[in-house]
Structure formats: C-alpha cells, structure tokens
Amino acid sequence: MDFAEPEEHRALRAAVADIAAKFGPRYYAERAAARRPCAELWQALGDAGFIGVNIPAEYGGGGGGLTELALVCEEIAAAGTPLLLLLVSAAISAGMIAEFGTGEQRRAWLPGLASGAVKVVFAITEPDAGSNTRSISTSATKDGDDWVLNGTKYYISGVDEAQAVLVVARTGQDERGRRLSLFIVPAGAPGLEKHLLPVDLLLPERQFTLHFDNVRAGPGALVGEEGEGFRQVFHGLNPERVTGAALAIGVARYALGAAARYAAARKVWSEPIGAHQGVSHPLAKAKIETELAALMTRQAAWQHDHGVPAGESANMAKYAAAEAALAALDAAIQAHGGNGLASEYGLLPYWGLARLLRIAPVSREMILNYVAQHSLGLPRSY
Ligand SMILES: Cc1cc2nc3c(=O)[nH]c(=O)nc-3n(C[C@H](O)[C@H](O)[C@H](O)COP(=O)(O)OP(=O)(O)OC[C@H]3O[C@@H](n4cnc5c(N)ncnc54)[C@H](O)[C@@H]3O)c2cc1C
C-alpha cells in the first residue's frame, strides 16, 4: 500500500491552488454576499483544463477520474474559493453523460462542460419526496417520439448559470416501485419555469424551484436507458458525495489555516491566544478529523475510479468531511472571538457551506441509515 501522493497529483494541486489564490477569499465573500456566481474563477479553471479534469480526453477533458476532480474541489476550497456547482455540473452531470450518454449526447455536451463554457445542473429533489427519491412524482410520458415532462423540483442550484438541467423523472412503475429515467433538458425549454428560492446562506450559487409544465423533449433527451435512472443516479451520486467531501475538507483546511494564523498573532494577555489549550485543542481536534476524512475521501474516489463499489466509502467520507468542516469552522470562529462574526474576517459564508454539506447532497441521517443497514446489517427503519 502506497500512501505517497503521485507527482502529477501534487502538480495538479499546486496548479489549481495557484489559480484559486489569484481570486481568494475576498473575491468569494463579495460574490457570496451579492449572490453572484464566481464566473471568472470557473472560466479560469476551465481554461486551464481543471473543470473538465474527469472528462475523457477525446471530448476535450483531462482524461482523469474522480480522484483528480476531488483534488480540484479540495484545493479551490482550501484557497477560500469553493465552487458548489462542481458537485453537480462536473461530478454528476458530466460523469453521467460520459458514462451513460449516447455518442451524440457526449459530442453535444462534453466539450463545453470540459472547457467550462457550459454548465449542466442536476434536478432530483422534490417538495413532497425529499430524501425519499423513489417517491418522486415528476413524470415523463411518451408522446410519439417525444417525451413530455410534468412536475416540480426544488432547491435546484445554479439553474440561472446553466445551459441545461439533468432531470430525474418517473417513466412508469414496476414491481420494485417507480421506474426512474434521466433526461437532459435545455434550461430555456418552453414550459420550464424557474423561480428563485431564497435561502439565508451566503452562497454565490442560487437555488430555484423548477416547474415542468408539458415540457417537450426529443428522443435524444433520454440519458442512458429508460427505467434505469435509479441505478444510474446512484452511480452519479457517489461522485457528488466524494466531491462534496472534498469541498468540505478544503473549507476545513482554509478555516484552520486562518484560525491558526490569527491565534498565533492575537495577544490579549502575555501569550498569543493560541497558547491557551481552550483555543488550540478544538482546532487540533478538527485538524485530526479533517485529515481522517481526507483519507476516506481518497479511498472512495479511488474505488469509484477502479470500478470497486464505492457507496459505503463515499457516504462515510461525506459524513466525516461535513462534520469535520463544521467543527473546524466552529473552532475557527470561536478562536477569532467577535472577529469570527465580522465581515472582514469572512468566516460565516464557509460555515454556511459546511452546514449545507451536513444536509446535502445527502443528509447526515440518511448516511447513518445507510451505514446501519448496509455496513452493520441492522434492520431498515423506514
Ligand atoms: C442550498 C441547497 C442546494 C441544493 N442543491 C440541490 C440541487 O442542485 N439539486 C437537487 O436535486 N437538490 C438540491 N438540494 C436538495 C438537497 O439534496 C436536499 O435538501 C437533501 O437531500 C435533503 O432532502 P430534504 O430537504 O427534502 O429533506 P427531508 O427528506 O424532508 O428530510 C428532513 C430531515 O429529516 C431527516 N430524515 C428524512 N428521512 C429520514 C429517515 N428515514 N431517517 C432519519 N432521518 C430522516 C433528514 O435527514 C433531514 O434531517 C439542495 C439543498 C440546499 C439546501
């Protein structure tokens, strides 16, 4: 077993960190406060080949895997510039189109996704279904060669920045429940309405409720096989969990770095406040939790890239990383005293992101359910 990071991964980390540092936490805080996307950073990373690092080279991507995409997520977040849409557009949508899309869909979408010019967001959550994905009611019915979509999705991130939405819809019923399928629908399709869903997080990315009112999609909109959406989505959700974990780890490292610098410099008695164990121990504990989560995240990404079942590791990584990020942010804010809440120190936007990562893309409780049932063999409770 070799734990040394390969030279190309170290170089990737350094190159991504270099670009992100040109934008930095101040840029992120301003965009978060204004709810404006970090478009310039996205494009700079796209131009350098990092947004599409996991997309096959024949479609203009970097030819890497989830491991490389997770490194990109970790490094941008560690520089104070986390990009939430990497979890949906790069990890889920690009991953699923590359894996399950037709040749035509790949040629149509992957080059733009790889260059950063195109974003495809992901819509699964519904007001009445939530964590219970199998009970979604958005439907796609056949009308001649076309599909007609009806229903409502909510909390869909980044629709305002995207060219298309990858939608999970019900296409029938079988003995196991609803048959789910995946469709790629242009964000401006007639009958698709978006309404801003205000959230009190300080995030550059905005969330929307989407209404599908007889949205007509051609036969080329179906991604993968009809009725195989559940299996396909699960394949795509592991990358979302792994990149979510990577983002959380980066955010934790950013916060711990800021807190350590502050606690080493700030003096209110004769010693810097970092000399007090009441200040240093919570930071040290969060550091340990962050590095443990990083190891599990690497394992999950490696498993996914090697075709090894990654569900357990991806869930554990996402759980551990979100908890570590919250612990890191809480300790960092506390170490800053009143300054921990000041706009000038900019910590609260990252706390909000870490708090979100405890809920989404899959909640802490649903991960505990998964581990209780699948890892420990305990009965399912719901
Ligand atoms: C800022 C933001 C961005 C988002 N972006 C997207 C996006 O781009 N695309 C998308 O499709 N979705 C998105 N989501 C939705 C997100 O994935 C869901 O919020 C999340 O999966 C939880 O679903 P829910 O909100 O319906 O909660 P619910 O399913 O209603 O759950 C509520 C609470 O009950 C708990 N709970 C539910 N069932 C059980 C059970 N069986 N056992 C124990 N506890 C349980 C949950 O853990 C949670 O704490 C986003 C959400 C937010 C807040």
Coordinates of C-alpha atoms and ligand atoms in Angstrom, one line a residue:
M1 CA 0.0 0.0 0.0
D2 CA 1.5 3.3 -1.1
F3 CA 0.2 6.4 0.6
A4 CA 2.6 8.8 -1.2
E5 CA 0.7 11.2 -3.4
P6 CA 1.9 10.8 -7.1
E7 CA 3.9 13.7 -8.5
E8 CA 1.1 14.5 -11.1
H9 CA -1.4 14.9 -8.2
R10 CA 0.9 17.2 -6.3
A11 CA 1.4 19.2 -9.5
L12 CA -2.4 19.3 -10.1
R13 CA -2.9 20.6 -6.5
A14 CA -0.3 23.3 -6.9
A15 CA -1.6 24.5 -10.3
V16 CA -5.2 24.7 -9.0
A17 CA -4.2 26.4 -5.8
D18 CA -2.2 28.9 -7.8
I19 CA -5.3 29.9 -9.9
A20 CA -7.6 30.0 -6.9
A21 CA -5.2 32.1 -5.0
K22 CA -5.5 34.8 -7.7
F23 CA -9.1 35.2 -6.7
G24 CA -9.0 34.3 -3.0
P25 CA -11.4 34.7 0.0
R26 CA -12.2 38.3 -0.5
Y27 CA -13.5 37.7 -4.0
Y28 CA -15.5 34.7 -2.7
A29 CA -17.0 36.7 0.2
E30 CA -18.1 39.5 -2.2
R31 CA -19.7 37.1 -4.6
A32 CA -21.4 35.2 -1.8
A33 CA -22.8 38.5 -0.3
A34 CA -24.1 39.6 -3.7
R35 CA -25.3 36.0 -4.6
R36 CA -23.4 36.3 -7.8
P37 CA -21.6 33.4 -9.4
C38 CA -17.8 33.1 -9.4
A39 CA -17.9 33.1 -13.2
E40 CA -14.3 34.3 -13.7
L41 CA -12.8 31.7 -11.4
W42 CA -14.9 29.0 -13.1
Q43 CA -13.7 30.1 -16.5
A44 CA -10.0 30.4 -15.4
L45 CA -10.2 26.8 -14.1
G46 CA -11.9 25.8 -17.3
D47 CA -9.3 27.4 -19.5
A48 CA -6.6 25.6 -17.6
G49 CA -8.4 22.2 -18.1
F50 CA -9.4 21.7 -14.4
I51 CA -13.2 21.9 -14.7
G52 CA -13.2 19.0 -17.1
V53 CA -10.3 17.1 -15.5
N54 CA -12.6 14.0 -15.2
I55 CA -13.9 14.2 -18.7
P56 CA -12.4 11.8 -21.4
A57 CA -9.6 13.4 -23.4
E58 CA -11.4 12.6 -26.7
Y59 CA -14.1 15.2 -25.7
G60 CA -11.6 17.8 -24.7
G61 CA -11.3 16.8 -21.0
G62 CA -8.3 16.0 -18.9
G63 CA -8.9 12.2 -19.1
G64 CA -8.6 11.8 -15.3
G65 CA -11.1 10.5 -12.9
L66 CA -13.0 11.3 -9.7
T67 CA -9.7 11.3 -7.8
E68 CA -8.5 14.3 -9.9
L69 CA -11.8 16.1 -9.7
A70 CA -11.8 15.7 -5.9
L71 CA -8.3 17.2 -5.7
V72 CA -9.6 20.2 -7.7
C73 CA -12.5 20.7 -5.3
E74 CA -10.3 20.3 -2.3
E75 CA -7.7 22.9 -3.5
I76 CA -10.1 25.6 -4.6
A77 CA -11.9 25.3 -1.2
A78 CA -8.6 25.3 0.7
A79 CA -7.8 28.6 -1.1
G80 CA -11.1 30.0 0.2
T81 CA -13.0 29.8 -3.1
P82 CA -15.3 26.7 -3.0
L83 CA -17.4 26.2 -6.1
L84 CA -20.6 24.3 -5.3
L85 CA -21.5 23.7 -9.0
L86 CA -18.5 21.4 -9.4
L87 CA -20.5 18.8 -7.4
V88 CA -23.4 18.9 -9.9
S89 CA -22.1 20.0 -13.2
A90 CA -18.7 18.3 -13.2
A91 CA -19.2 15.4 -10.8
I92 CA -22.8 14.3 -11.6
S93 CA -23.8 15.7 -15.0
A94 CA -20.5 15.3 -16.9
G95 CA -19.9 12.0 -15.2
M96 CA -23.3 10.6 -16.1
I97 CA -23.2 11.9 -19.7
A98 CA -19.8 10.4 -20.2
E99 CA -20.8 7.1 -18.6
F100 CA -24.4 6.6 -19.9
G101 CA -24.9 9.2 -22.7
T102 CA -25.1 8.3 -26.4
G103 CA -22.3 9.3 -28.8
E104 CA -24.4 12.3 -29.9
Q105 CA -25.1 13.5 -26.3
R106 CA -21.4 13.2 -25.5
R107 CA -20.4 15.2 -28.5
A108 CA -23.1 17.8 -27.8
W109 CA -22.3 18.3 -24.1
L110 CA -18.9 17.1 -23.0
P111 CA -16.6 19.6 -24.9
G112 CA -18.5 22.6 -23.4
L113 CA -18.5 21.0 -20.0
A114 CA -14.8 20.3 -20.3
S115 CA -13.9 23.9 -21.3
G116 CA -16.1 25.4 -18.6
A117 CA -18.2 27.2 -21.2
V118 CA -21.3 25.0 -20.4
K119 CA -22.9 24.0 -17.1
V120 CA -25.5 21.3 -16.7
V121 CA -27.2 21.3 -13.3
F122 CA -29.0 18.4 -11.7
A123 CA -32.6 18.1 -10.5
I124 CA -33.8 15.3 -8.3
T125 CA -35.2 16.9 -5.1
E126 CA -39.0 17.4 -5.0
P127 CA -41.1 19.2 -2.4
D128 CA -43.1 16.0 -1.5
A129 CA -40.3 13.4 -1.9
G130 CA -37.1 14.9 -0.4
S131 CA -34.8 12.1 0.8
N132 CA -37.2 9.5 -0.5
T133 CA -36.0 9.6 -4.1
R134 CA -38.1 6.6 -5.1
S135 CA -41.3 8.5 -4.5
I136 CA -40.6 11.4 -6.9
S137 CA -43.7 12.4 -8.9
T138 CA -42.2 14.4 -11.8
S139 CA -43.2 12.3 -14.8
A140 CA -42.0 11.9 -18.4
T141 CA -44.5 10.3 -20.7
K142 CA -44.1 9.2 -24.3
D143 CA -45.9 11.2 -27.0
G144 CA -44.8 9.8 -30.4
D145 CA -41.0 10.0 -30.3
D146 CA -41.0 12.8 -27.8
W147 CA -41.1 12.8 -24.0
V148 CA -43.4 15.2 -22.1
L149 CA -42.3 16.2 -18.6
N150 CA -44.5 17.5 -15.8
G151 CA -43.8 18.2 -12.2
T152 CA -41.9 20.3 -9.7
K153 CA -38.3 20.2 -8.4
Y154 CA -36.9 22.4 -5.7
Y155 CA -33.6 23.6 -4.3
I156 CA -32.0 23.2 -7.7
S157 CA -28.7 25.0 -7.6
G158 CA -27.3 27.2 -10.4
V159 CA -30.2 26.9 -13.0
D160 CA -29.6 30.6 -13.7
E161 CA -26.0 29.8 -14.8
A162 CA -26.7 26.6 -16.7
Q163 CA -27.4 25.7 -20.3
A164 CA -29.3 22.5 -19.3
V165 CA -30.7 20.5 -16.5
L166 CA -30.3 16.8 -16.0
V167 CA -33.7 15.8 -14.6
V168 CA -34.7 12.6 -12.8
A169 CA -38.3 11.7 -13.8
R170 CA -40.7 8.8 -13.4
T171 CA -41.4 6.9 -16.6
G172 CA -43.5 4.1 -15.2
Q173 CA -44.0 1.6 -12.4
D174 CA -42.7 -1.9 -11.9
E175 CA -42.7 -4.4 -9.1
R176 CA -39.8 -2.6 -7.3
G177 CA -41.7 0.8 -7.4
R178 CA -41.4 3.7 -9.7
R179 CA -39.2 3.4 -12.8
L180 CA -36.9 6.4 -13.0
S181 CA -35.2 7.8 -16.0
L182 CA -32.8 10.6 -16.7
F183 CA -33.4 13.5 -19.2
I184 CA -31.3 16.3 -20.3
V185 CA -33.5 19.4 -20.9
P186 CA -32.3 22.9 -22.1
A187 CA -32.7 25.4 -19.3
G188 CA -34.7 27.6 -21.6
A189 CA -37.1 24.9 -22.8
P190 CA -40.7 26.1 -23.4
G191 CA -42.8 25.2 -20.4
L192 CA -39.9 25.1 -17.9
E193 CA -40.3 27.9 -15.4
K194 CA -37.8 28.7 -12.7
H195 CA -38.4 30.7 -9.5
L196 CA -35.7 31.9 -7.2
L197 CA -35.9 30.0 -3.8
P198 CA -34.3 32.4 -1.3
V199 CA -32.0 30.8 1.3
D200 CA -30.2 32.6 4.1
L201 CA -26.9 31.1 3.3
L202 CA -24.2 33.4 1.9
L203 CA -23.5 31.5 -1.3
P204 CA -22.6 32.7 -4.8
E205 CA -24.8 29.9 -6.2
R206 CA -28.6 30.5 -6.2
Q207 CA -31.3 27.9 -5.7
F208 CA -34.5 27.6 -7.7
T209 CA -37.9 25.9 -7.8
L210 CA -38.5 24.4 -11.3
H211 CA -41.9 23.8 -12.7
F212 CA -42.2 21.5 -15.7
D213 CA -45.4 22.2 -17.5
N214 CA -45.7 19.9 -20.5
V215 CA -42.0 20.4 -21.3
R216 CA -41.4 18.6 -24.6
A217 CA -38.1 16.8 -25.1
G218 CA -37.0 14.9 -28.2
P219 CA -35.9 11.3 -28.2
G220 CA -32.3 12.5 -27.8
A221 CA -33.1 13.8 -24.3
L222 CA -33.1 10.4 -22.6
V223 CA -29.7 9.8 -21.0
G224 CA -29.0 6.1 -20.6
E225 CA -31.8 3.5 -20.5
E226 CA -35.4 4.2 -19.8
G227 CA -36.2 2.8 -16.4
E228 CA -32.6 2.5 -15.3
G229 CA -32.5 6.0 -13.8
F230 CA -32.3 4.8 -10.2
R231 CA -29.2 2.7 -10.9
Q232 CA -27.6 5.4 -13.0
V233 CA -28.4 8.1 -10.4
F234 CA -26.7 6.0 -7.7
H235 CA -23.6 5.7 -9.9
G236 CA -23.7 9.5 -10.3
L237 CA -24.4 10.3 -6.6
N238 CA -21.1 8.7 -5.3
P239 CA -19.1 11.3 -7.2
E240 CA -21.3 14.0 -5.8
R241 CA -20.7 12.7 -2.3
V242 CA -16.9 12.4 -2.9
T243 CA -16.6 15.9 -4.3
G244 CA -18.9 17.3 -1.5
A245 CA -16.5 15.7 0.9
A246 CA -13.5 17.2 -0.9
L247 CA -15.1 20.6 -0.8
A248 CA -15.7 20.3 2.9
I249 CA -12.1 19.2 3.6
G250 CA -10.8 22.2 1.7
V251 CA -13.1 24.5 3.6
A252 CA -12.0 23.0 6.9
R253 CA -8.3 23.4 5.9
Y254 CA -8.9 27.0 4.9
A255 CA -10.7 27.8 8.2
L256 CA -8.0 26.0 10.3
G257 CA -5.2 27.9 8.5
A258 CA -7.0 31.2 9.1
A259 CA -7.6 30.4 12.7
A260 CA -4.0 29.2 13.4
R261 CA -2.6 32.4 11.9
Y262 CA -5.0 34.5 13.9
A263 CA -4.4 32.6 17.2
A264 CA -0.6 32.8 16.8
A265 CA -0.7 36.6 16.3
R266 CA -3.5 37.8 18.6
K267 CA -2.4 38.7 22.1
V268 CA -4.7 39.8 24.9
W269 CA -2.5 38.5 27.8
S270 CA 1.2 37.9 27.7
E271 CA 0.9 34.9 25.3
P272 CA -0.8 34.7 21.9
I273 CA -4.3 33.2 22.4
G274 CA -3.2 30.1 20.5
A275 CA -1.1 29.2 23.6
H276 CA -4.3 28.5 25.5
Q277 CA -5.4 24.9 25.1
G278 CA -9.0 26.1 25.2
V279 CA -8.3 27.7 21.9
S280 CA -5.7 25.3 20.4
H281 CA -7.3 21.9 21.2
P282 CA -10.6 22.4 19.3
L283 CA -8.5 23.5 16.3
A284 CA -6.2 20.4 16.7
K285 CA -9.2 18.1 17.1
A286 CA -10.8 19.5 13.9
K287 CA -7.5 19.1 12.1
I288 CA -7.4 15.4 13.1
E289 CA -11.0 14.9 11.9
T290 CA -10.3 16.7 8.7
E291 CA -7.3 14.6 7.8
L292 CA -9.1 11.4 8.6
A293 CA -12.0 12.4 6.4
A294 CA -9.5 13.2 3.6
L295 CA -8.1 9.7 3.8
M296 CA -11.6 8.2 3.4
T297 CA -12.4 10.6 0.6
R298 CA -9.3 9.4 -1.3
Q299 CA -10.3 5.8 -0.8
A300 CA -13.8 6.5 -2.1
A301 CA -12.5 8.3 -5.2
W302 CA -10.0 5.5 -5.8
Q303 CA -12.7 2.8 -5.5
H304 CA -15.0 4.7 -7.9
D305 CA -12.2 5.1 -10.5
H306 CA -11.3 1.4 -10.2
G307 CA -14.8 0.1 -10.6
V308 CA -14.9 -1.1 -7.0
P309 CA -18.2 -0.5 -5.1
A310 CA -17.8 3.0 -3.5
G311 CA -21.1 3.6 -1.8
E312 CA -20.0 2.9 1.7
S313 CA -16.8 4.9 1.5
A314 CA -18.4 7.8 -0.4
N315 CA -21.1 8.0 2.3
M316 CA -18.6 7.8 5.1
A317 CA -16.4 10.3 3.5
K318 CA -19.2 12.8 3.0
Y319 CA -20.4 12.3 6.6
A320 CA -16.9 12.7 8.2
A321 CA -15.9 15.6 6.0
A322 CA -19.1 17.7 6.6
E323 CA -18.7 17.0 10.4
A324 CA -15.0 18.0 10.3
A325 CA -15.7 21.1 8.3
L326 CA -18.4 22.2 10.8
A327 CA -16.1 21.5 13.7
A328 CA -13.3 23.4 12.0
L329 CA -15.5 26.4 11.2
D330 CA -16.9 26.5 14.7
A331 CA -13.5 26.4 16.3
A332 CA -12.1 28.9 13.9
I333 CA -15.0 31.4 14.6
Q334 CA -14.6 30.9 18.3
A335 CA -10.8 31.5 18.1
H336 CA -11.5 34.8 16.4
G337 CA -13.8 35.9 19.2
G338 CA -16.0 38.8 18.0
N339 CA -14.0 39.0 14.8
G340 CA -15.3 35.5 14.0
L341 CA -18.6 37.1 13.0
A342 CA -17.1 40.1 11.3
S343 CA -17.5 40.5 7.5
E344 CA -13.8 41.5 7.4
Y345 CA -12.7 38.0 8.5
G346 CA -15.2 36.3 6.2
L347 CA -15.7 33.1 8.1
L348 CA -19.5 32.8 8.1
P349 CA -20.0 32.1 4.4
Y350 CA -17.9 29.0 4.8
W351 CA -19.8 28.0 8.0
G352 CA -23.0 28.2 5.9
L353 CA -21.5 26.0 3.2
A354 CA -20.3 23.4 5.8
R355 CA -23.7 23.5 7.4
L356 CA -25.3 22.9 4.0
L357 CA -23.0 19.9 3.4
R358 CA -24.4 18.2 6.5
I359 CA -27.8 18.3 4.8
A360 CA -27.0 18.0 1.1
P361 CA -26.4 16.2 -1.3
V362 CA -27.5 13.5 1.2
S363 CA -28.3 14.2 4.8
R364 CA -26.3 13.1 7.8
E365 CA -29.2 10.9 8.9
M366 CA -29.6 9.2 5.6
I367 CA -25.9 8.3 5.7
L368 CA -26.3 6.9 9.2
N369 CA -29.3 4.9 7.9
Y370 CA -27.1 3.5 5.1
V371 CA -24.2 2.6 7.4
A372 CA -26.6 1.0 10.0
Q373 CA -28.3 -1.1 7.3
H374 CA -25.5 -1.9 4.8
S375 CA -22.4 -1.9 6.9
L376 CA -23.9 -3.2 10.2
G377 CA -26.7 -5.3 8.8
L378 CA -29.3 -3.7 11.0
P379 CA -33.0 -3.6 10.0
R380 CA -34.2 -0.8 7.9
S381 CA -36.3 1.6 9.9
Y382 CA -38.3 3.4 7.2
Ligands
LIG1 C1 -28.6 25.1 -0.7 C2 -29.1 23.8 -1.3 C3 -28.7 23.4 -2.5 C4 -29.3 22.2 -3.1 N1 -29.0 21.9 -4.4 C5 -29.7 20.8 -5.0 C6 -29.5 20.6 -6.4 O1 -28.8 21.2 -7.1 N2 -30.2 19.6 -6.9 C7 -31.1 18.8 -6.1 O2 -31.7 17.9 -6.7 N3 -31.2 19.0 -4.8 C8 -30.6 20.0 -4.2 N4 -30.7 20.3 -2.9 C9 -31.6 19.4 -2.1 C10 -30.9 18.5 -1.1 O3 -30.3 17.5 -1.8 C11 -32.0 18.1 -0.1 O4 -32.3 19.2 0.7 C12 -31.5 16.9 0.8 O5 -31.3 15.8 0.1 C13 -32.5 16.6 2.0 O6 -33.8 16.5 1.4 P1 -35.0 17.4 2.0 O7 -34.5 18.8 2.1 O8 -36.2 17.1 1.2 O9 -35.2 16.9 3.5 P2 -36.2 15.7 4.0 O10 -36.0 14.5 3.2 O11 -37.5 16.3 4.2 O12 -35.6 15.4 5.4 C14 -35.7 16.4 6.5 C15 -34.9 15.8 7.7 O13 -35.4 14.6 8.1 C16 -34.4 13.6 8.1 N5 -34.9 12.3 7.6 C17 -35.7 12.1 6.5 N6 -35.9 10.8 6.3 C18 -35.3 10.2 7.4 C19 -35.2 8.8 7.8 N7 -35.7 7.8 7.1 N8 -34.4 8.5 8.9 C20 -33.8 9.5 9.6 N9 -33.9 10.8 9.3 C21 -34.6 11.2 8.2 C22 -33.3 14.2 7.1 O14 -32.1 13.7 7.4 C23 -33.5 15.7 7.4 O15 -32.7 16.0 8.5 C24 -30.2 21.4 -2.3 C25 -30.5 21.8 -1.0 C26 -30.0 23.0 -0.5 C27 -30.4 23.4 0.9

